[in-house]
Tab-separated table of C-alpha atoms in Angstrom:
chain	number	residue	atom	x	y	z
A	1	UNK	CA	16.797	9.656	1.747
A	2	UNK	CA	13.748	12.414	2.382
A	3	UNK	CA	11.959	10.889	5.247
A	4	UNK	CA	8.519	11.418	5.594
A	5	UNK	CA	6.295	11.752	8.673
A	6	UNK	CA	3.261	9.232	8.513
A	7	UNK	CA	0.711	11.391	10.207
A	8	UNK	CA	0.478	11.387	13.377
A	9	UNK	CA	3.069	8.042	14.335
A	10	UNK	CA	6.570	8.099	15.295
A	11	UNK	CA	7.002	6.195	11.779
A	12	UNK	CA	9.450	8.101	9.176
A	13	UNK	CA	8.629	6.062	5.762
A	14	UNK	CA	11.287	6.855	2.824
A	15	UNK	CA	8.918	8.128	-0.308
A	16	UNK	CA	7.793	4.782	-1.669
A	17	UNK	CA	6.808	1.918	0.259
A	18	UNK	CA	7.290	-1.642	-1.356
A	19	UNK	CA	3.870	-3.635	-2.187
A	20	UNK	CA	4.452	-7.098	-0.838
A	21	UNK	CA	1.371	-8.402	-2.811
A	22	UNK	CA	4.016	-9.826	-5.440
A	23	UNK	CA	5.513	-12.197	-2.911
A	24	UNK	CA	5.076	-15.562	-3.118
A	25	UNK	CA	3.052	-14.469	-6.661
A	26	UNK	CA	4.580	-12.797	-9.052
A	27	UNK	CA	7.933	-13.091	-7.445
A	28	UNK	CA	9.330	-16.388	-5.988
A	29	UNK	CA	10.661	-16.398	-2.753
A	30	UNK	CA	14.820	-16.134	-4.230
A	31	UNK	CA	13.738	-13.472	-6.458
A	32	UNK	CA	11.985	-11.354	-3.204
A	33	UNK	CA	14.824	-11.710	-0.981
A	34	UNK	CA	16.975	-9.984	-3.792
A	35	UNK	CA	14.411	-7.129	-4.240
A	36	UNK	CA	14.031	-6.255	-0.663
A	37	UNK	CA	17.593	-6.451	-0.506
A	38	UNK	CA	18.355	-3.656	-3.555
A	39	UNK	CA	15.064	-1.775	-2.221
A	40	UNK	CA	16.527	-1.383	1.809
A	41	UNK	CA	20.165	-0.567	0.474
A	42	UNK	CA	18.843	2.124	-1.671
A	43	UNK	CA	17.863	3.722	1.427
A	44	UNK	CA	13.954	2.754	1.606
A	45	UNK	CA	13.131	0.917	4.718
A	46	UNK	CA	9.143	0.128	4.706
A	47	UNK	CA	7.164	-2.793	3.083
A	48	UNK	CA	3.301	-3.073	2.999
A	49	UNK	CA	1.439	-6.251	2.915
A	50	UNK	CA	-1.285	-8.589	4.069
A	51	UNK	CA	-2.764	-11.853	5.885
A	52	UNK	CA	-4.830	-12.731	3.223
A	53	UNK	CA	-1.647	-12.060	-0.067
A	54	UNK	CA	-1.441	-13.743	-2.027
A	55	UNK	CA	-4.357	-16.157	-1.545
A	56	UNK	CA	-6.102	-15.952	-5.023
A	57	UNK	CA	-2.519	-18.066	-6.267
A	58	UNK	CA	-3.866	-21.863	-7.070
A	59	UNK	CA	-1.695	-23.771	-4.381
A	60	UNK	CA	-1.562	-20.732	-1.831
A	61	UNK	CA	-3.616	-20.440	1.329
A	62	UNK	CA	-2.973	-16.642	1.970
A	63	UNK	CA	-0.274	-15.468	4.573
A	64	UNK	CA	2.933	-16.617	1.529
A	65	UNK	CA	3.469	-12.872	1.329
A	66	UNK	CA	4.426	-12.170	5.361
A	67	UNK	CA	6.037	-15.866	5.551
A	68	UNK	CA	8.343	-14.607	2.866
A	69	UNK	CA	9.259	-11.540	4.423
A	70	UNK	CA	9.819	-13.350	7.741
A	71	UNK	CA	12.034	-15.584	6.392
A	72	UNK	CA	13.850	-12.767	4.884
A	73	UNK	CA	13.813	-10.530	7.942
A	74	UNK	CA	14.758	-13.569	10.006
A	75	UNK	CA	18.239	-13.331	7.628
A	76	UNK	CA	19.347	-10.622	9.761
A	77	UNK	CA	20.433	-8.801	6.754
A	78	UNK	CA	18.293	-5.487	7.928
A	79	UNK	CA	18.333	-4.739	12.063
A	80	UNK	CA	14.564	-5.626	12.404
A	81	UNK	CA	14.233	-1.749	14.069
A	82	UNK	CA	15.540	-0.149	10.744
A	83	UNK	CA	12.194	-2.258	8.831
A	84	UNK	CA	9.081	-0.691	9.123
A	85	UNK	CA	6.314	-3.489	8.381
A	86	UNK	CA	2.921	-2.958	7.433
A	87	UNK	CA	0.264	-6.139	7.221
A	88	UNK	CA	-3.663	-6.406	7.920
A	89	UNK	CA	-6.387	-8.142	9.133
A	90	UNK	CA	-9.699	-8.829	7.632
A	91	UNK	CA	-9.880	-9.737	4.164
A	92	UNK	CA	-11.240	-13.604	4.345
A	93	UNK	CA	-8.752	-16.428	5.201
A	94	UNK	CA	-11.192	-19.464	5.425
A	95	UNK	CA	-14.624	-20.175	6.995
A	96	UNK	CA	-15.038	-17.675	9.791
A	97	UNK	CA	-12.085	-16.089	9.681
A	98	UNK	CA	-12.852	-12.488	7.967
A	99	UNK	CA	-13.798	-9.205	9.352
A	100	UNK	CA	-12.894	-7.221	12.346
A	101	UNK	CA	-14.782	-8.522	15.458
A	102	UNK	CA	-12.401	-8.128	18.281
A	103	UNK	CA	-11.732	-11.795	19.045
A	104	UNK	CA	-11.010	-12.418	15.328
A	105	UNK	CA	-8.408	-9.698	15.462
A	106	UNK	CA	-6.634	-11.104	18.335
A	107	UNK	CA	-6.810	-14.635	16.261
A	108	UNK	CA	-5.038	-13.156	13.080
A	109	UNK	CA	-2.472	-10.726	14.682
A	110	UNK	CA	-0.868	-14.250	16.262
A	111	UNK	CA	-0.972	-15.084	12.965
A	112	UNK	CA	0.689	-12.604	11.460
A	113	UNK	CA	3.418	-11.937	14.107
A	114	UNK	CA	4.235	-16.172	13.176
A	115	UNK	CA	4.560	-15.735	9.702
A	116	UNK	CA	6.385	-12.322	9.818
A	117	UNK	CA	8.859	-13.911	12.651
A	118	UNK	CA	8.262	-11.128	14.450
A	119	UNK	CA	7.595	-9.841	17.810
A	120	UNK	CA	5.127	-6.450	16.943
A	121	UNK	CA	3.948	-5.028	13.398
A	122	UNK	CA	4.975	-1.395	13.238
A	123	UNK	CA	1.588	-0.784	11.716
A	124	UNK	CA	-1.458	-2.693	11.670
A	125	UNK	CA	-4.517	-1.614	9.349
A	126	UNK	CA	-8.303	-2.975	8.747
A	127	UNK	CA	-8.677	-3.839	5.025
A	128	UNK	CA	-11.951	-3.331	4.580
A	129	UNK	CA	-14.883	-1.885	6.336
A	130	UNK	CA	-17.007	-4.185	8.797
A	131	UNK	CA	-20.266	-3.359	8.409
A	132	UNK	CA	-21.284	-6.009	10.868
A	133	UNK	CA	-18.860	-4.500	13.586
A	134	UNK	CA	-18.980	-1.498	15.341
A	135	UNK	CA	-15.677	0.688	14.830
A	136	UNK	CA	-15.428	0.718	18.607
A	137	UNK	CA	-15.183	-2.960	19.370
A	138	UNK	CA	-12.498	-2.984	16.679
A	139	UNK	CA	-10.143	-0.273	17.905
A	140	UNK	CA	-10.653	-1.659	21.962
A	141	UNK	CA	-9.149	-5.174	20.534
A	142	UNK	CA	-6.402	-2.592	18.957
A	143	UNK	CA	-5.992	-0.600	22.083
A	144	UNK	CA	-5.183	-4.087	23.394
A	145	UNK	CA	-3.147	-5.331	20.737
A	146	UNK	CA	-0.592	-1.834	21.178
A	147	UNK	CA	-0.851	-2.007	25.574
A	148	UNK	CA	0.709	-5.710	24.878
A	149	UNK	CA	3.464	-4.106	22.086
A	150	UNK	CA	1.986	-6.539	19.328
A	151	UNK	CA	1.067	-3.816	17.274
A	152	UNK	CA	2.559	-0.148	17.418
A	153	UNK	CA	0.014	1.936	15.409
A	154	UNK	CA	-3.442	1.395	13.632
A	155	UNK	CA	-4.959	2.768	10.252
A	156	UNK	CA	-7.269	1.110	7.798
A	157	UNK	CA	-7.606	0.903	3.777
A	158	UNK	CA	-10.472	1.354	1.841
A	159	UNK	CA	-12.756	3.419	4.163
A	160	UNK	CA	-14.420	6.470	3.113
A	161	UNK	CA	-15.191	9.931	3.921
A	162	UNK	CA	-18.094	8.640	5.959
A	163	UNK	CA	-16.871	5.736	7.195
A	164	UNK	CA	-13.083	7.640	7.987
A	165	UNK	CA	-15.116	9.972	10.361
A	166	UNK	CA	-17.264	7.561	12.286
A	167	UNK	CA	-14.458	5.877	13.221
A	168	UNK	CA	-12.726	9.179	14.500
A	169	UNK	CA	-15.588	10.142	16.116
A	170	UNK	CA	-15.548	6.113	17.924
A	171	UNK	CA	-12.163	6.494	18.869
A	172	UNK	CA	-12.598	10.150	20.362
A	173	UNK	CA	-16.098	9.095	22.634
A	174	UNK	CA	-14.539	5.913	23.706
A	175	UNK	CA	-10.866	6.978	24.266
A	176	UNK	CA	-9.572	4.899	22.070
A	177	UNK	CA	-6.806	4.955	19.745
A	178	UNK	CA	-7.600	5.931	15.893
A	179	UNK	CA	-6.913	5.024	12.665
A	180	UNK	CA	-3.537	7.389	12.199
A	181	UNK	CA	-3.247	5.931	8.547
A	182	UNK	CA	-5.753	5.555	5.761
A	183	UNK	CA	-4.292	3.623	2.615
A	184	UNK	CA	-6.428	4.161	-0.357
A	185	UNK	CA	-6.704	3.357	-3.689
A	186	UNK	CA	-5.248	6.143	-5.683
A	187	UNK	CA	-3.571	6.562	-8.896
A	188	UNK	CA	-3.543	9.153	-12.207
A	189	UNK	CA	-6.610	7.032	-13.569
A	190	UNK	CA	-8.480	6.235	-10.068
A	191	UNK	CA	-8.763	9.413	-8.223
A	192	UNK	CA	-12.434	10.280	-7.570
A	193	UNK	CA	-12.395	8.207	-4.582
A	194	UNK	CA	-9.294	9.661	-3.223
A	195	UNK	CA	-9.591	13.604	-4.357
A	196	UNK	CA	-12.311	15.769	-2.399
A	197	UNK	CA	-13.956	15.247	0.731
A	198	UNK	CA	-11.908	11.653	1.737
A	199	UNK	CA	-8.373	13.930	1.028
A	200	UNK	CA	-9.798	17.129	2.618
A	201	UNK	CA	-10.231	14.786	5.981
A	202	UNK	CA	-6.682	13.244	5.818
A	203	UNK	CA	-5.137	16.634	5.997
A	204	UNK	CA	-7.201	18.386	8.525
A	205	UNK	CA	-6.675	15.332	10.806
A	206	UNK	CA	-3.124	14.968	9.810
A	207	UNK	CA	-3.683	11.256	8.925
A	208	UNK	CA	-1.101	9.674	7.124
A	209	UNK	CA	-1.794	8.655	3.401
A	210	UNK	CA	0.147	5.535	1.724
A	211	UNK	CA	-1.295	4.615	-1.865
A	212	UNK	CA	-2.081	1.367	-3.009
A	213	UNK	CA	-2.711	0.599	-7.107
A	214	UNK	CA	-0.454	3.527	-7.193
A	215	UNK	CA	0.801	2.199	-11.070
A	216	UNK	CA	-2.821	1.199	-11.547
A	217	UNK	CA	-1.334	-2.837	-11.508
A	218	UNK	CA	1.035	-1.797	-13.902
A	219	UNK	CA	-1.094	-0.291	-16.250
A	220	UNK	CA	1.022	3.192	-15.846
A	221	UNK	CA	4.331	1.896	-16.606
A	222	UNK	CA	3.651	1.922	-20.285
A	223	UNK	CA	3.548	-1.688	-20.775
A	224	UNK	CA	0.045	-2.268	-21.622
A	225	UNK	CA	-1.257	-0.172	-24.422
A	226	UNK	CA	-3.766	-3.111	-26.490
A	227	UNK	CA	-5.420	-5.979	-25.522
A	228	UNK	CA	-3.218	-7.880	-27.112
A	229	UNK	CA	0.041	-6.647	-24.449
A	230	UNK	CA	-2.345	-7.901	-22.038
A	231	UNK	CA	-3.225	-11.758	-22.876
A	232	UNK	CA	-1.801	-14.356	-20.459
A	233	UNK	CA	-0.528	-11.775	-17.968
A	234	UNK	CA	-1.029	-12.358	-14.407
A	235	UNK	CA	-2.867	-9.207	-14.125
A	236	UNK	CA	-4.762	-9.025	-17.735
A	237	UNK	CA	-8.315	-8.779	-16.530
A	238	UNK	CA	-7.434	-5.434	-14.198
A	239	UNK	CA	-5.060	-3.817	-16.567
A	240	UNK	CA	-7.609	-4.469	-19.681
A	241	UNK	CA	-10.246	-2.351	-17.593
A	242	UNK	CA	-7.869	0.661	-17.951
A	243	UNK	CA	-7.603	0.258	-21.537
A	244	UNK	CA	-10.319	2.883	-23.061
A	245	UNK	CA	-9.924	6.898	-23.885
A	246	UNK	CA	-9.331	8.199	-20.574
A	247	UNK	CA	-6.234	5.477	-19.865
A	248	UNK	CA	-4.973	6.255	-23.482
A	249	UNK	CA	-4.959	10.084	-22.888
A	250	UNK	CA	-2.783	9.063	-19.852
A	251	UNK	CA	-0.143	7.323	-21.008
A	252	UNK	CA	-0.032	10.155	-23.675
A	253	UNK	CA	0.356	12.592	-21.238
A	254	UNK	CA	2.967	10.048	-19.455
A	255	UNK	CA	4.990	9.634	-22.244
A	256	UNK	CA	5.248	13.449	-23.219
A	257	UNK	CA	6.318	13.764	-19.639
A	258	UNK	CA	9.144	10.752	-19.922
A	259	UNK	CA	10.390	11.995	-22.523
A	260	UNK	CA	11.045	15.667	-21.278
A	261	UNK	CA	12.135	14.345	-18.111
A	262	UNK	CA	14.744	11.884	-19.309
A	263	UNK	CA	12.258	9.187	-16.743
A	264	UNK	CA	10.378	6.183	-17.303
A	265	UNK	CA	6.633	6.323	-17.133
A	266	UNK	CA	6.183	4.382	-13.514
A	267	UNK	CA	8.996	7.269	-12.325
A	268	UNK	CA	6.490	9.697	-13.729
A	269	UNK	CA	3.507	8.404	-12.352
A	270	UNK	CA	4.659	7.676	-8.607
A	271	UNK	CA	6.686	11.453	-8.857
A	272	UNK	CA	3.059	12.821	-9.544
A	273	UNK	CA	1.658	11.144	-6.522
A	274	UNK	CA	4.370	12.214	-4.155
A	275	UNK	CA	3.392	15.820	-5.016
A	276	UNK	CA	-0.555	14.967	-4.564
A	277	UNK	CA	-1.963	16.953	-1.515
A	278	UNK	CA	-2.470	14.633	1.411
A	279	UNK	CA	-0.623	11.466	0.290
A	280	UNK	CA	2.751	10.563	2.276
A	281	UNK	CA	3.732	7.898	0.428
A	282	UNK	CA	2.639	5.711	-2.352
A	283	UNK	CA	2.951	2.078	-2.450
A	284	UNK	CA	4.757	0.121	-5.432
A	285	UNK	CA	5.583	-3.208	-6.384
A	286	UNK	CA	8.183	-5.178	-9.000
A	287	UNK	CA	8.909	-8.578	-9.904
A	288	UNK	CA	12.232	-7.575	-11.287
A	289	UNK	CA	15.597	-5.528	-10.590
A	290	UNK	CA	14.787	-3.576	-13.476
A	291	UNK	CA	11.513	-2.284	-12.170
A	292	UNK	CA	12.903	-1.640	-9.258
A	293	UNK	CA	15.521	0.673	-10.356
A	294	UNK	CA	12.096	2.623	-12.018
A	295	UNK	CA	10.583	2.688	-8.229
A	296	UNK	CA	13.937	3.976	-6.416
A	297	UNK	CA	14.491	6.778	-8.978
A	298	UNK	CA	10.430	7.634	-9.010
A	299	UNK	CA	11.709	9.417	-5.663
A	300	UNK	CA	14.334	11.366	-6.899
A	301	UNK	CA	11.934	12.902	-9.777
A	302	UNK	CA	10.713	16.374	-8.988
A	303	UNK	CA	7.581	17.325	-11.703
A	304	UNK	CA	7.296	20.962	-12.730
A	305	UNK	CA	3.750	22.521	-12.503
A	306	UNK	CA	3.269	22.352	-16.286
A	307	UNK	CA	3.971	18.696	-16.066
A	308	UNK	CA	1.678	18.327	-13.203
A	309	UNK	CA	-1.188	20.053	-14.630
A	310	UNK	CA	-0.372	18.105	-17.942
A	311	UNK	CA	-1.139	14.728	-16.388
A	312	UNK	CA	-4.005	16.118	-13.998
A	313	UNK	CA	-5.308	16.955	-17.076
A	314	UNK	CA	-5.329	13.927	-18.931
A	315	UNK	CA	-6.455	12.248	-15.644
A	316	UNK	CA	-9.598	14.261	-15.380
């Protein structure tokens, strides 16, 4: 497996990193077990989730995903050194427990390291901004967090050019430590967010880059193509937003691509983010064995330049 450096950490992530927001969700606990199982012995070793996945479930109360994969981990099955895992803090998890303030932090990383049956998180992130916390109060309770071996490195998701920077600069006056990962949304129909001045700032600062949405919730495996493919789905309101010229011209693009490639569509679309400038590795989910075997070969897929500038195209 082609290891990949995650900016500036120690971690080495294999190409695709597995999107834990199924677990507990879309995918019962049996059903999970078996996935990580197929996805660590096909030589991938790092899973991405969350405190707060997968709250929005009627009957869940958030934290299902990382009890799940502590259970699993507590198996045995994988050496808990060869398993790099991802979670974060912030999203909301009941009154007063949201955001970043420093004391919060300290609340939900006990959390986390319960659930996960753990002892540290490889790699801790902030999922959203804080507007009502100052970056540097945030990174001290992270400078704590790593001094203690709770945590081992720090990035955030969904922060901007702007917002990416100020926290840089925070980390640099105050000598503390900074994000070293950014996960973003980013995907062949989402990319203005990604593309230009937030991507440009990854690379000079050598920040590592995993991808969330990277199959736009499924939308880029082919599956969806009317409203109709989308009624009672678990994810039909997001995948029906994707539905319209632009998403169309895509899947075109995808299939002419699948079908001179011998691939899948979801092999196509995660093989044209590993050869995006500034993104290490994207993330990817599946509910089944079968979608799984689309992930695992997504990272044996190498895209020509036509093909590339076929779908960048359509992507516009």
């Amino acid at each position: 497996m082609d290891l990949r450096k995650l900016g500036r950490t120690d971690l080495l992530v294999a190409p695709i990193v597995f999107g834990g927001n199924v677990f507990g969700w879309t995918a019962d606990e049996k059903t999970s077990y078996a996935l990580l199982d197929a996805f660590f012995d096909a030589g991938f070793n790092t899973i991405d989730t969350a405190d707060v996945y997968s709250s929005w479930v009627p009957g869940n109360k958030g934290g299902d995903s990382e009890e799940i994969i502590g259970k699993w981990l507590k198996q045995g099955r994988i050496a808990r050194d060869k398993a790099i895992i991802i979670t974060k803090v912030g999203s909301e998890m009941g009154p007063g427990k949201k955001g970043l303030k420093a004391n919060y932090i300290l609340e939900a990383v006990e959390a986390s390291l319960r659930r996960l049956q753990t002892d540290h998180i490889d790699l801790y992130l902030s999922h959203w901004p804080d507007p009502e916390t100052p970056h540097e109060e945030s990174l001290a309770a992270y400078a704590k967090l790593k001094e203690q071996g709770k945590i081992h490195h720090v990035g955030c998701s969904n922060l901007d050019a702007t917002q990416l920077q100020a926290s840089l600069d925070a980390a640099a006056k105050a000598g503390l430590p900074r994000y070293d990962v950014l996960q973003p949304e980013y995907n062949l129909y989402a990319r203005a967010s990604f593309e230009g001045p937030l991507a440009d700032l990854c690379v000079k600062e050598d920040i590592g880059v995993i991808t969330y949405f990277s199959l736009a919730a499924g939308f880029l495996t082919g599956k969806y193509r009317t409203k109709a493919d989308t009624e009672g789905r678990a994810r039909e309101n997001r995948v029906s937003a994707y539905l319209d010229d632009k998403g169309l011209r895509i899947l075109a693009a995808l299939d002419t691509v699948s079908a001179e490639t011998g691939s899948k569509p979801a092999e196509v679309a995660l093989a044209w983010l590993l050869r995006k400038r500034g993104v290490t590795a994207p993330i990817a989910s599946a509910t089944s064995l079968g979608q799984l075997d689309a992930i695992i070969n997504s990272a044996k897929l190498s895209l020509s330049d036509e093909a590339m500038r076929l779908l960048d195209k359509a992507g516009e």
